[in-house]
C-alpha cells in the first residue's frame, strides 16, 4: 500500500457523471437497502453475521467487514444476497405433502420458501414428503449403504458456505464406509488448475497473496471476471491502478465491469468510477493456448526473457521452444482469433514488466483442454520468473468460499487430505493415522456418479447442497439419472428442484445448519490460502437442523459400528486438531479460536526463493500443441455467462453490469448484422445436445462467439466432452442460430 499514490487522480475516472448516473452498473446502495429490508425480522442477527462471521460468498477472504490486504470496510452485493439464507425462518413442511405445485416453481422461488427444518421422507408413488425422526432417517440410510457395495454409492459436497471441518469429517466418514467416491464443487471449477500447477511448479494452489496485486507492474485476467464474481476485488484493482499497475484482460467478451466500475466504499470511485483495464484482448472461445503461444513466440524472438532464471530454475524450455517453432502464425491467428500484432502488443506488456500476476478462472479451466490452458499461462509466468516473489504470482481465483479447503481436506475422489493422490501407499499411511483400512482405488467423480446412476449402477447418492440439475450439462440426462437411484439423500438448508424428482424408491431430505450455527465455530480457506476462523453467531435456529459433520459421523457409525470409537469428535476444535496432524501444511488451524484469527499456509508466496517442490527442484515448461478449435462454416461457438447469481442460485433476472436478462444471447453487432437479426429478436440455438431459445443481446463480443447465462445454457452442453485429466465438463458448444419459428439456420 506504500506504493499507492495519495489524492484523487482524474486520469483513472470512468466519467464525470456523479455515481455513474445513467450508466449500466450495479446500484450497491440499493443492494444495502434491499438487504436491510429482507432481514428486518432478524436485523441484529444479520448484523452479527456480517460484522463477525467469515463471508460465505466468494473465496476472497473477508472476515467480518475487514480483510488482510487493506484497511477499510469490505462488503459486496453477493454477500448481501446470500445473507437471507442464514436468517430466514423455517419452511412450512405442510407444503411438502403434495409436490404438484412446487414442481412448477423455479429454484429461486423454492429457496424463498424458507429453511428445511426437519428430516423428511418420500417413497415411490407418494405425492410428497412426510416428517421422520433423525434416528429413523439415519438408520434407513445406513441400512441401505450396508446392503450394497461401497462401489455403488456416491457422495457430493457443494461449495457454498461449507467449512473445512465439514469437508474433512465427510471424507473421513466416506472412506470409513469403504469408498473414495466423494467429490465436491472444486473439481467443476479448478481441478485443471490444481493438476497443472502441481505438475509444473509442485504447488497446487495460488502462489501469491491479494496484496501482490497492488503495485505489481502488470496484472493479467484471463477468462476471468472478478468484477462480477468477486466484486470486492475491484477495490484491490483501484488501489493497484493508483500504485501504477497496468491491467490487461484476455477474454472473448469485453466485460463491462472490467472496463469500469463504481466502488461504493471509496468516495473517488463511487463518484466518478474507475477505469479498470488498460488493454483488453478479445480472443476466440478456446483460443487461449493459441494466443498465449503466440505471445511466447514473440517474447522468445525478441529476447524478452529472464535467461538466468530459465537456465538455473527451470526445465523443458528447449522442448517448449521447439514446439512453438512448429506452430505457424497463420494457425495461431486463426485459432486465437487475434492478430499477430495483438499478440506482440501483449508480449511487449509482459516483456516490459519486472513483476506480474496472472489471474484466471473458469473461462480457462472448463474446456476439454483445460489443463493445457493452465499450462500455457504457467509457461508465460515462467519466462521471467513471475512466481515466488513479491508482486508476482499464478492465481487461479476461487469463486466460492469453501472450494479451496474442500480439495485440501480430501473431499476428492482422486486425492486424500493434503492433496495426496489416491494410491495404495498413501491409503496405507492414512489408514495408519485413522486406525482403519482406507480404500486405495480412486472413486467416482461427480460426472461419473451421474453416469453410473443413469446406467443403474448407483444404489445410494448423498448430496450435500448443490443442484445437479443446474450445474451439470444436459439436464434431461441428469434428471433421468437421478430418477433411477434407489436412495437419494439431499442434505441442505433450503429446497431445490432436484429434491422434487420422483423417487425410484426413496428420497430423504436432511436439514443442515449454516456455518454460523455450528457450535465451536468453523474455518474457511480463501483463494490466497488463508485459513480463517468464523465463530458461532447467536441468533435464530431452525427446527432440528444439524451440522453436516455431525450427520456424517453419525451415519458412518451406523454403517461401521465397530469403528465407532475412531469416528467420533467432541466438537469442531477436536476436528481442527486432527486436521493439523493429518494435513501438515494446515498446522496452525488448531490455534484459531476467535473472530479474526487466521493463518496463511505456505506464507505469502509459494515457491519462495524459486524453490519448487518437484522431483528435480525445478519449474517445468510445457510443450503444448494447439487444440483444434476452428468453427465450422455456418456455426458459432457458445459459452456461458454469469451474473446476478451465486453458483446456480439466481438472484436477479437482469445483470446490472451487462444489462443482459436471463434469456439473453450475447452476440456481436457484426454477427447480428450478418444474420439479419435485430437487438431483442427471438432466436433458437441448436447444438448436438439440445436447444435454447432466447433473445439477441448486442454486446462487445468476439464475432462467431455467443454467450448465454448459466445454468440456462446447460441444455446446449454435451456431457461427454470432459477434460482429459481432471474430468470436468467442457461448458462450451458449437451451435447453429435460427430465428424463432424457423427451421433453417439464419444465413451467415
XYZ file of C-alpha atoms in Angstrom:
748
model
C 0.000 0.000 0.000
C 3.007 2.308 0.378
C 3.152 2.429 -3.453
C -0.356 3.870 -3.742
C -0.419 7.500 -4.843
C -2.260 9.841 -2.497
C -5.030 12.123 -3.647
C -7.557 11.840 -6.433
C -6.450 11.039 -9.987
C -8.860 12.176 -12.740
C -6.936 10.128 -15.320
C -8.413 6.991 -13.725
C -12.011 8.211 -13.690
C -14.603 6.359 -15.753
C -16.541 9.581 -16.367
C -17.844 12.782 -14.890
C -21.353 11.562 -14.069
C -21.666 11.505 -10.247
C -22.248 7.930 -9.070
C -22.408 6.781 -12.698
C -25.974 8.001 -13.084
C -27.446 6.652 -16.311
C -24.720 4.026 -16.751
C -25.318 0.251 -16.775
C -23.949 -0.675 -13.364
C -24.932 -2.250 -10.037
C -26.607 0.041 -7.533
C -24.725 -1.099 -4.469
C -26.523 1.323 -2.166
C -29.862 -0.123 -3.277
C -28.460 -3.580 -2.503
C -27.761 -2.483 1.063
C -31.307 -1.172 1.459
C -32.682 -4.370 -0.017
C -30.680 -6.471 2.437
C -31.897 -4.351 5.342
C -35.496 -4.864 4.248
C -35.137 -8.603 3.610
C -33.560 -9.221 7.007
C -35.611 -6.776 9.085
C -37.137 -9.598 11.152
C -33.626 -10.707 12.212
C -31.750 -7.433 11.865
C -29.408 -7.922 14.831
C -28.600 -11.485 13.805
C -27.870 -10.325 10.253
C -25.568 -7.604 11.560
C -23.694 -10.041 13.790
C -23.152 -12.345 10.799
C -21.802 -9.503 8.679
C -19.631 -7.994 11.387
C -18.226 -11.167 12.969
C -18.537 -14.079 10.540
C -16.309 -15.086 7.648
C -18.085 -14.388 4.363
C -19.884 -17.394 2.881
C -19.780 -15.889 -0.613
C -16.670 -15.868 -2.768
C -13.253 -17.075 -1.628
C -11.869 -13.581 -1.194
C -11.244 -13.866 2.496
C -13.280 -11.184 4.261
C -13.724 -11.825 7.987
C -16.395 -9.609 9.424
C -16.135 -6.449 7.341
C -12.342 -6.428 7.016
C -9.542 -8.344 5.351
C -5.748 -8.636 5.495
C -4.956 -6.723 2.318
C -6.038 -3.171 3.096
C -7.820 -1.043 5.641
C -11.461 -0.109 5.328
C -14.831 -1.796 5.108
C -15.395 -4.541 2.527
C -18.952 -5.570 1.678
C -20.272 -6.774 -1.676
C -23.719 -7.416 -3.103
C -23.090 -11.181 -3.397
C -22.695 -11.444 0.365
C -25.763 -9.291 0.905
C -27.842 -11.505 -1.389
C -26.720 -14.642 0.475
C -27.458 -13.143 3.885
C -31.143 -14.092 3.878
C -30.273 -17.785 3.545
C -28.843 -17.544 7.046
C -31.604 -15.529 8.685
C -34.804 -16.771 7.028
C -37.464 -18.652 9.037
C -38.339 -22.305 8.619
C -40.230 -23.734 5.675
C -43.832 -24.760 6.386
C -43.436 -28.510 5.862
C -47.122 -28.858 5.016
C -46.133 -27.518 1.595
C -44.195 -30.739 1.006
C -47.210 -33.028 1.449
C -48.138 -32.616 -2.229
C -45.380 -31.562 -4.629
C -47.560 -30.842 -7.665
C -47.482 -27.070 -7.221
C -43.859 -26.933 -6.043
C -42.668 -28.684 -9.198
C -43.824 -25.666 -11.191
C -41.622 -23.265 -9.244
C -38.138 -22.118 -10.158
C -35.247 -22.815 -7.810
C -35.176 -19.166 -6.707
C -38.838 -19.457 -5.667
C -38.226 -22.724 -3.814
C -35.342 -21.136 -1.930
C -37.555 -18.289 -0.747
C -39.999 -20.696 0.926
C -37.648 -20.990 3.913
C -35.180 -23.279 5.639
C -35.620 -27.043 5.839
C -36.478 -27.689 9.500
C -36.874 -31.480 9.861
C -35.857 -34.749 8.201
C -38.417 -35.705 5.555
C -39.007 -38.886 3.536
C -40.815 -39.737 0.330
C -41.418 -43.231 -1.041
C -42.119 -44.249 -4.598
C -45.717 -43.493 -5.538
C -46.235 -40.931 -2.781
C -47.303 -37.396 -3.704
C -44.989 -35.713 -1.245
C -42.808 -35.891 1.843
C -43.653 -36.725 5.431
C -41.660 -35.921 8.545
C -39.498 -38.559 10.201
C -37.070 -38.574 13.117
C -33.325 -38.227 12.756
C -32.881 -41.726 14.174
C -35.161 -43.292 11.616
C -33.621 -41.315 8.749
C -30.044 -42.211 9.636
C -30.914 -45.851 10.307
C -32.593 -46.145 6.911
C -29.700 -44.549 5.056
C -27.115 -46.655 6.887
C -29.102 -49.817 6.239
C -29.205 -49.125 2.517
C -25.458 -48.399 2.436
C -24.698 -51.642 4.296
C -26.942 -53.595 1.935
C -24.979 -52.651 -1.179
C -21.374 -52.484 -2.299
C -19.403 -49.316 -1.464
C -18.689 -49.130 -5.219
C -22.387 -48.451 -5.771
C -22.513 -45.388 -3.528
C -21.565 -41.774 -4.177
C -21.206 -38.603 -2.070
C -21.089 -34.992 -3.235
C -20.467 -31.712 -1.395
C -21.338 -28.229 -2.579
C -19.134 -25.152 -2.392
C -21.482 -22.617 -0.777
C -20.701 -21.995 2.843
C -19.055 -25.356 3.544
C -16.262 -25.031 6.129
C -13.109 -27.116 6.343
C -14.476 -29.098 9.273
C -17.454 -30.396 7.279
C -15.267 -31.375 4.334
C -12.709 -33.124 6.497
C -15.145 -35.193 8.539
C -17.225 -36.102 5.480
C -14.247 -37.528 3.598
C -13.135 -39.473 6.654
C -16.610 -40.909 7.123
C -16.963 -41.845 3.456
C -13.608 -43.632 3.476
C -14.579 -45.457 6.651
C -17.666 -46.633 4.757
C -15.397 -48.200 2.148
C -15.179 -45.853 -0.845
C -13.285 -42.884 -2.246
C -16.332 -41.753 -4.222
C -16.618 -38.338 -2.597
C -16.387 -35.236 -4.719
C -17.021 -31.529 -4.384
C -17.583 -28.404 -6.442
C -13.865 -27.605 -6.579
C -13.486 -30.184 -9.329
C -16.042 -28.481 -11.555
C -14.140 -25.207 -11.122
C -10.391 -25.501 -10.812
C -9.215 -29.111 -10.848
C -7.329 -28.472 -14.135
C -5.512 -25.672 -12.298
C -4.524 -27.978 -9.448
C -3.364 -30.718 -11.817
C -1.259 -28.409 -13.965
C 0.234 -26.331 -11.145
C 1.341 -29.445 -9.248
C 2.913 -30.968 -12.338
C 4.825 -27.832 -13.333
C 5.791 -25.985 -10.141
C 4.957 -28.514 -7.415
C 2.287 -26.361 -5.751
C -1.426 -26.930 -6.284
C -2.777 -23.570 -5.135
C -2.492 -19.845 -5.715
C 1.170 -18.938 -5.293
C 0.729 -15.327 -4.130
C -1.439 -13.053 -1.987
C -4.017 -10.434 -2.925
C -1.628 -7.749 -1.692
C 0.657 -8.681 -4.602
C -1.871 -7.129 -6.982
C -1.204 -3.672 -5.597
C 1.945 -2.258 -7.155
C 2.773 -5.126 -9.495
C 3.816 -3.851 -12.910
C 1.238 -5.975 -14.725
C -1.969 -7.650 -13.555
C -3.499 -10.017 -16.127
C -7.005 -11.537 -16.018
C -7.544 -14.462 -18.380
C -11.012 -15.962 -18.779
C -11.925 -14.289 -15.502
C -14.434 -11.631 -14.465
C -13.841 -10.718 -10.797
C -15.933 -7.560 -11.107
C -18.987 -9.798 -11.355
C -17.909 -12.867 -9.388
C -15.669 -11.367 -6.673
C -16.806 -7.712 -6.580
C -14.694 -6.741 -3.576
C -11.592 -7.295 -5.723
C -12.448 -4.145 -7.672
C -11.184 -2.228 -4.658
C -7.844 -4.015 -4.970
C -7.799 -3.108 -8.661
C -8.497 0.536 -7.797
C -5.504 0.679 -5.461
C -3.401 -1.274 -7.959
C -4.135 1.388 -10.568
C -3.278 4.095 -8.032
C 0.051 2.317 -7.497
C 0.850 2.377 -11.220
C -0.185 -1.183 -12.108
C -1.267 -1.860 -15.682
C -4.200 -4.244 -16.083
C -4.719 -6.461 -19.123
C -7.771 -8.626 -19.798
C -7.876 -11.606 -22.173
C -11.414 -12.759 -22.858
C -13.937 -13.410 -25.596
C -16.166 -10.641 -24.232
C -15.302 -7.081 -23.273
C -16.566 -7.374 -19.700
C -18.179 -4.046 -18.745
C -17.204 -4.423 -15.102
C -13.580 -4.976 -16.075
C -13.664 -1.819 -18.198
C -15.007 0.494 -15.476
C -16.512 0.088 -12.038
C -18.018 2.325 -9.360
C -16.696 1.129 -5.984
C -19.222 2.165 -3.313
C -16.851 2.222 -0.320
C -14.349 4.589 -1.958
C -15.538 8.165 -2.424
C -13.471 8.923 -5.539
C -14.559 5.742 -7.301
C -18.148 5.951 -6.058
C -18.476 9.428 -7.571
C -16.620 9.077 -10.859
C -15.965 5.380 -11.292
C -12.617 3.771 -12.048
C -11.136 2.670 -15.361
C -10.004 -0.890 -14.729
C -8.484 -2.398 -17.859
C -5.662 -0.695 -19.736
C -5.971 -3.156 -22.600
C -8.486 -5.874 -23.458
C -7.533 -8.582 -25.949
C -10.541 -10.356 -27.477
C -9.898 -13.994 -28.380
C -11.997 -16.883 -29.586
C -13.559 -19.192 -27.029
C -10.923 -21.896 -26.680
C -8.321 -19.694 -28.360
C -6.282 -19.026 -25.226
C -3.489 -21.531 -25.931
C -3.001 -20.122 -29.416
C -2.940 -16.537 -28.121
C -0.527 -17.340 -25.292
C 1.705 -19.470 -27.525
C 1.858 -16.587 -29.995
C 2.784 -14.296 -27.121
C 5.590 -16.685 -26.145
C 6.912 -16.792 -29.714
C 7.201 -13.005 -29.707
C 8.913 -12.998 -26.316
C 11.461 -15.570 -27.419
C 12.116 -13.854 -30.759
C 12.662 -10.502 -29.040
C 14.624 -11.804 -26.076
C 12.042 -10.556 -23.587
C 13.009 -13.298 -21.118
C 14.851 -13.791 -17.854
C 17.523 -16.131 -19.189
C 19.192 -16.531 -15.812
C 16.017 -17.736 -14.146
C 15.193 -20.065 -17.023
C 18.651 -21.663 -17.051
C 19.022 -22.086 -13.291
C 15.490 -22.810 -12.120
C 13.509 -24.398 -14.950
C 13.446 -27.408 -17.245
C 11.775 -28.059 -20.575
C 12.344 -24.651 -22.158
C 14.055 -26.034 -25.273
C 11.270 -28.525 -25.887
C 8.661 -25.788 -25.484
C 10.526 -23.509 -27.872
C 10.827 -26.300 -30.431
C 7.082 -26.939 -30.258
C 6.375 -23.228 -30.768
C 8.627 -23.122 -33.832
C 6.382 -25.717 -35.463
C 3.282 -23.552 -34.966
C 2.678 -21.130 -37.819
C 1.461 -17.595 -37.342
C -1.425 -18.402 -39.652
C -2.642 -21.158 -37.330
C -2.040 -19.053 -34.223
C -4.075 -16.180 -35.660
C -6.859 -18.432 -36.956
C -7.300 -20.360 -33.721
C -6.810 -17.465 -31.308
C -8.957 -15.015 -33.237
C -6.294 -12.356 -32.562
C -3.744 -10.839 -34.892
C -0.004 -11.401 -34.758
C 0.362 -7.737 -33.842
C -2.065 -8.050 -30.913
C -0.033 -10.975 -29.578
C 3.100 -8.854 -29.935
C 1.442 -5.995 -28.064
C 0.630 -8.284 -25.140
C 4.098 -9.848 -25.296
C 5.608 -6.373 -25.006
C 3.478 -5.653 -21.933
C 4.754 -8.853 -20.311
C 8.304 -8.292 -21.504
C 8.476 -4.755 -20.124
C 7.122 -5.825 -16.722
C 9.548 -6.611 -13.926
C 6.708 -8.094 -11.873
C 3.381 -9.621 -12.910
C 0.431 -11.565 -11.505
C -1.683 -13.822 -13.732
C -5.276 -14.488 -12.619
C -7.607 -16.968 -14.287
C -10.989 -18.578 -13.760
C -13.379 -20.997 -15.418
C -13.101 -19.378 -18.818
C -9.743 -21.175 -18.809
C -10.461 -24.392 -16.949
C -13.852 -25.529 -18.248
C -12.641 -26.920 -21.576
C -11.678 -30.386 -22.764
C -8.140 -28.984 -22.868
C -8.411 -27.049 -19.585
C -5.159 -28.491 -18.278
C -3.296 -27.223 -21.364
C -4.884 -23.787 -20.988
C -3.458 -23.545 -17.481
C -0.051 -24.837 -18.544
C 0.083 -22.143 -21.233
C -0.402 -19.478 -18.536
C 2.267 -21.091 -16.378
C 4.673 -21.069 -19.347
C 4.172 -17.337 -19.668
C 4.693 -16.800 -15.947
C 7.944 -18.767 -16.015
C 9.509 -16.739 -18.827
C 10.509 -14.052 -16.345
C 10.272 -15.831 -13.014
C 6.896 -14.311 -12.128
C 6.447 -16.636 -9.159
C 7.782 -16.954 -5.627
C 8.498 -13.251 -5.102
C 6.727 -10.002 -4.230
C 4.104 -8.689 -6.657
C 4.331 -11.871 -8.719
C 2.187 -14.943 -8.884
C -0.016 -17.519 -10.569
C -3.557 -17.203 -9.198
C -6.491 -19.463 -10.038
C -9.078 -17.293 -8.305
C -11.820 -19.144 -6.445
C -15.450 -18.177 -6.841
C -16.836 -19.819 -3.706
C -15.893 -19.738 -0.066
C -15.429 -23.434 0.553
C -13.760 -24.878 -2.506
C -10.094 -24.280 -1.657
C -10.388 -26.119 1.636
C -12.648 -28.771 0.122
C -9.854 -30.102 -2.045
C -7.194 -29.791 0.662
C -9.350 -31.597 3.219
C -9.512 -34.597 0.889
C -13.161 -34.362 -0.181
C -11.997 -35.581 -3.583
C -12.402 -38.919 -5.310
C -8.808 -38.798 -6.510
C -6.993 -37.149 -3.593
C -6.581 -37.725 0.137
C -6.222 -34.921 2.724
C -3.374 -32.618 1.811
C -3.892 -33.271 -1.888
C -2.037 -36.593 -1.839
C -3.037 -38.803 -4.772
C -5.201 -41.835 -4.064
C -2.899 -44.851 -4.343
C -2.029 -47.901 -2.188
C 0.921 -46.251 -0.420
C -0.968 -43.117 0.595
C -4.009 -45.185 1.548
C -1.846 -47.286 3.863
C -0.371 -44.204 5.550
C -3.779 -42.571 6.011
C -5.193 -45.825 7.328
C -2.462 -45.953 9.973
C -3.454 -42.468 11.148
C -7.168 -43.278 11.181
C -6.975 -46.776 12.621
C -8.992 -48.395 9.845
C -8.391 -49.540 6.284
C -8.707 -46.767 3.701
C -9.651 -47.737 0.127
C -6.774 -47.335 -2.304
C -8.551 -47.009 -5.655
C -9.817 -43.644 -6.956
C -13.538 -43.164 -6.614
C -16.156 -41.693 -8.908
C -16.017 -38.049 -9.915
C -19.330 -36.184 -9.969
C -19.961 -36.637 -13.719
C -19.170 -40.332 -13.389
C -21.558 -40.663 -10.443
C -24.302 -39.361 -12.710
C -23.239 -41.761 -15.468
C -23.329 -44.650 -13.003
C -26.776 -43.568 -11.817
C -28.043 -43.399 -15.384
C -26.681 -46.888 -16.070
C -28.366 -48.297 -12.972
C -25.035 -48.818 -11.202
C -25.536 -46.454 -8.251
C -27.751 -47.503 -5.341
C -27.165 -44.604 -2.926
C -26.387 -40.973 -3.728
C -25.840 -38.500 -0.887
C -25.668 -34.848 -1.931
C -24.739 -32.075 0.499
C -26.154 -28.985 -1.128
C -25.608 -28.325 -4.790
C -28.088 -28.969 -7.561
C -27.009 -31.404 -10.256
C -29.915 -30.315 -12.444
C -28.452 -26.836 -12.691
C -24.687 -27.320 -12.532
C -24.100 -30.233 -14.912
C -24.552 -30.415 -18.679
C -27.628 -31.983 -20.275
C -30.269 -31.503 -17.540
C -32.625 -34.086 -19.084
C -29.932 -36.752 -18.814
C -29.198 -35.717 -15.228
C -32.904 -35.851 -14.354
C -33.185 -39.366 -15.789
C -30.099 -40.448 -13.861
C -31.322 -39.112 -10.508
C -34.713 -40.723 -11.041
C -33.009 -44.139 -11.288
C -31.149 -44.033 -7.955
C -32.921 -46.249 -5.392
C -31.981 -43.961 -2.480
C -31.246 -40.262 -2.851
C -30.305 -38.245 0.222
C -30.296 -34.448 -0.028
C -28.659 -32.589 2.848
C -29.320 -28.870 2.516
C -30.619 -25.706 4.128
C -33.337 -24.959 1.523
C -35.341 -26.747 -1.145
C -34.019 -27.289 -4.676
C -35.773 -28.733 -7.700
C -33.587 -31.859 -7.779
C -35.191 -32.889 -4.474
C -38.582 -32.972 -6.196
C -37.648 -35.582 -8.817
C -39.860 -38.609 -8.253
C -38.011 -41.354 -6.358
C -37.020 -44.668 -7.885
C -37.640 -45.952 -4.369
C -36.855 -43.415 -1.613
C -35.787 -39.801 -1.220
C -34.726 -38.408 2.167
C -34.184 -34.732 2.985
C -31.941 -33.802 5.906
C -31.834 -30.223 7.266
C -28.340 -28.738 7.603
C -27.017 -25.959 9.810
C -25.247 -22.963 8.297
C -21.629 -22.202 9.174
C -22.805 -19.527 11.617
C -24.893 -22.043 13.587
C -22.189 -24.627 14.259
C -21.107 -24.820 17.929
C -17.395 -24.277 18.387
C -17.075 -22.254 15.202
C -15.520 -23.341 11.927
C -12.837 -22.324 9.432
C -12.673 -21.429 5.743
C -9.685 -21.256 3.400
C -9.549 -18.345 0.966
C -8.089 -18.156 -2.530
C -4.821 -16.847 -1.068
C -4.563 -19.913 1.201
C -5.615 -18.019 4.310
C -7.377 -20.208 6.878
C -9.847 -18.033 8.782
C -11.893 -18.712 11.896
C -15.624 -17.985 11.808
C -17.332 -18.176 15.218
C -20.794 -19.450 16.030
C -23.157 -16.455 15.818
C -26.052 -16.233 18.309
C -29.396 -15.932 16.557
C -32.330 -17.785 15.056
C -32.049 -21.572 14.947
C -34.143 -23.713 12.625
C -36.012 -26.816 13.794
C -33.740 -29.842 14.027
C -31.049 -28.675 11.583
C -27.662 -30.257 12.324
C -24.055 -29.537 11.324
C -23.103 -31.696 8.363
C -20.017 -33.047 10.081
C -22.240 -34.496 12.798
C -24.550 -36.037 10.202
C -21.662 -37.822 8.507
C -20.156 -39.066 11.748
C -23.481 -40.481 12.905
C -24.055 -42.128 9.546
C -20.590 -43.720 9.441
C -21.003 -45.088 12.974
C -24.199 -46.829 11.928
C -22.600 -48.288 8.805
C -19.425 -49.337 10.651
C -20.375 -49.668 14.354
C -17.103 -51.491 15.062
C -15.287 -48.222 14.218
C -17.452 -46.006 16.428
C -14.559 -45.079 18.726
C -12.498 -43.976 15.704
C -15.345 -41.955 14.216
C -16.008 -39.506 16.990
C -15.273 -35.842 17.621
C -16.332 -33.902 20.681
C -16.571 -30.722 18.626
C -15.018 -28.653 15.885
C -11.941 -27.847 17.959
C -11.092 -31.545 18.075
C -11.599 -31.732 14.308
C -9.134 -28.895 13.767
C -6.588 -30.606 15.983
C -6.816 -33.748 13.855
C -6.584 -31.725 10.637
C -3.327 -30.220 11.909
C -1.925 -33.733 12.454
C -3.134 -35.257 9.184
C -2.538 -32.250 6.890
C 0.825 -30.779 7.970
C 0.500 -27.670 5.802
C -2.609 -26.769 7.857
C -0.634 -26.703 11.102
C -1.867 -23.658 12.978
C -5.552 -24.271 12.306
C -5.830 -25.764 15.799
C -4.964 -22.393 17.352
C -7.746 -20.405 15.654
C -10.394 -19.670 18.274
C -11.932 -16.211 17.793
C -13.194 -13.915 15.057
C -10.265 -12.525 13.071
C -7.879 -15.391 13.854
C -6.160 -16.649 10.701
C -3.071 -18.345 9.351
C -1.834 -18.356 5.741
C -0.380 -21.756 4.973
C 2.791 -21.619 2.927
C 3.285 -17.953 3.789
C 2.695 -15.013 1.416
C 4.327 -16.850 -1.509
C 4.578 -20.471 -2.521
C 7.807 -21.386 -4.325
C 9.522 -18.543 -2.429
C 13.122 -18.097 -3.446
C 12.357 -20.111 -6.594
C 12.353 -23.380 -4.698
C 9.962 -25.755 -6.418
C 8.570 -28.913 -4.833
C 9.152 -31.049 -7.903
C 11.349 -34.162 -8.190
C 14.224 -32.150 -9.680
C 13.542 -28.962 -7.730
C 12.806 -27.009 -10.900
C 9.752 -25.460 -12.526
C 8.779 -27.109 -15.782
C 7.830 -25.532 -19.079
C 5.318 -27.497 -21.162
C 5.298 -28.087 -24.901
C 1.622 -27.524 -25.741
C 0.021 -28.473 -29.012
C -2.680 -26.211 -30.404
C -6.176 -27.525 -29.714
C -8.220 -27.529 -32.906
C -10.975 -25.074 -32.057
C -11.892 -23.869 -35.509
C -15.552 -23.006 -36.028
C -17.208 -24.787 -38.995
C -18.868 -22.633 -41.617
C -22.358 -21.560 -40.614
C -21.840 -22.329 -36.921
C -20.983 -20.408 -33.774
C -19.323 -21.375 -30.527
C -21.395 -20.678 -27.438
C -20.145 -20.368 -23.884
C -21.868 -19.291 -20.680
C -22.174 -16.024 -18.802
C -22.656 -15.460 -15.103
C -24.304 -12.514 -13.450
C -26.719 -11.756 -10.615
C -26.260 -15.264 -9.323
C -24.070 -17.254 -6.990
C -23.153 -20.714 -8.204
C -26.534 -21.865 -9.607
C -28.620 -19.645 -7.291
C -30.098 -16.891 -9.448
C -30.615 -13.597 -7.627
C -31.966 -11.366 -10.362
C -33.452 -11.642 -13.842
C -31.167 -8.910 -15.186
C -27.420 -8.481 -14.772
C -26.822 -4.857 -13.810
C -23.280 -4.918 -15.218
C -24.155 -6.118 -18.714
C -27.850 -5.267 -18.990
C -28.455 -8.853 -20.134
C -31.578 -10.674 -18.960
C -31.531 -14.404 -18.261
C -32.726 -15.339 -21.768
C -30.172 -13.117 -23.495
C -27.992 -14.469 -26.293
C -24.968 -12.170 -26.296
C -23.951 -11.601 -29.924
C -21.610 -9.239 -31.725
C -23.090 -6.462 -33.833
C -21.211 -7.869 -36.824
C -22.837 -11.289 -36.451
C -26.297 -9.858 -35.837
C -25.991 -7.768 -38.986
C -24.758 -10.764 -40.988
C -27.690 -12.861 -39.784
C -30.186 -10.078 -40.350
C -31.161 -10.087 -36.682
C -32.226 -7.125 -34.587
C -31.472 -6.499 -30.944
C -34.144 -8.259 -28.879
C -35.218 -10.616 -31.668
C -36.043 -14.167 -30.587
C -33.632 -16.872 -31.743
C -33.063 -20.571 -31.191
C -29.598 -22.043 -30.660
C -29.259 -25.717 -31.614
C -26.350 -27.964 -30.651
C -25.865 -31.719 -30.789
C -27.087 -31.881 -27.196
C -30.176 -29.680 -27.253
C -31.630 -26.272 -27.963
C -32.008 -22.935 -26.223
C -34.452 -20.163 -27.086
C -33.622 -16.602 -26.163
C -33.319 -13.038 -27.406
C -30.441 -11.374 -29.212
C -28.473 -9.016 -26.976
C -25.932 -6.972 -28.950
C -22.682 -6.922 -26.968
C -18.934 -6.231 -27.402
C -18.111 -9.861 -28.022
C -15.787 -11.686 -30.397
C -17.516 -12.445 -33.743
C -18.608 -16.076 -34.230
C -18.884 -16.279 -30.446
C -22.133 -16.349 -28.479
C -22.675 -16.311 -24.748
C -25.682 -17.336 -22.687
C -26.315 -17.471 -18.994
C -25.509 -20.493 -16.875
C -27.283 -22.682 -15.797
C -29.844 -21.960 -18.518
C -27.317 -22.751 -21.246
C -26.532 -26.221 -19.911
C -29.149 -27.657 -22.293
C -26.657 -26.993 -25.115
C -23.649 -28.676 -23.493
C -22.614 -32.204 -24.447
C -21.982 -34.139 -21.218
C -19.483 -36.432 -22.977
C -16.945 -33.655 -23.514
C -14.691 -33.525 -20.440
C -11.133 -32.520 -19.698
C -8.534 -35.235 -20.166
C -7.127 -35.468 -16.638
C -9.388 -33.581 -14.228
C -12.607 -34.956 -15.771
C -14.565 -31.709 -15.661
C -17.253 -30.870 -18.226
C -16.494 -28.641 -21.178
C -19.107 -25.892 -20.838
C -18.863 -24.805 -24.478
C -20.643 -25.996 -27.610
C -20.950 -25.483 -31.352
C -24.405 -24.246 -32.322
C -26.465 -23.102 -35.259
C -28.609 -19.998 -34.969
C -32.216 -19.861 -36.165
C -34.891 -17.240 -35.872
C -37.528 -18.499 -33.500
C -40.177 -20.279 -35.554
C -37.855 -21.027 -38.476
C -36.377 -24.413 -39.303
C -33.476 -23.307 -41.450
C -30.490 -21.541 -39.867
C -30.223 -17.842 -40.430
C -27.738 -17.123 -43.220
C -24.247 -16.176 -42.079
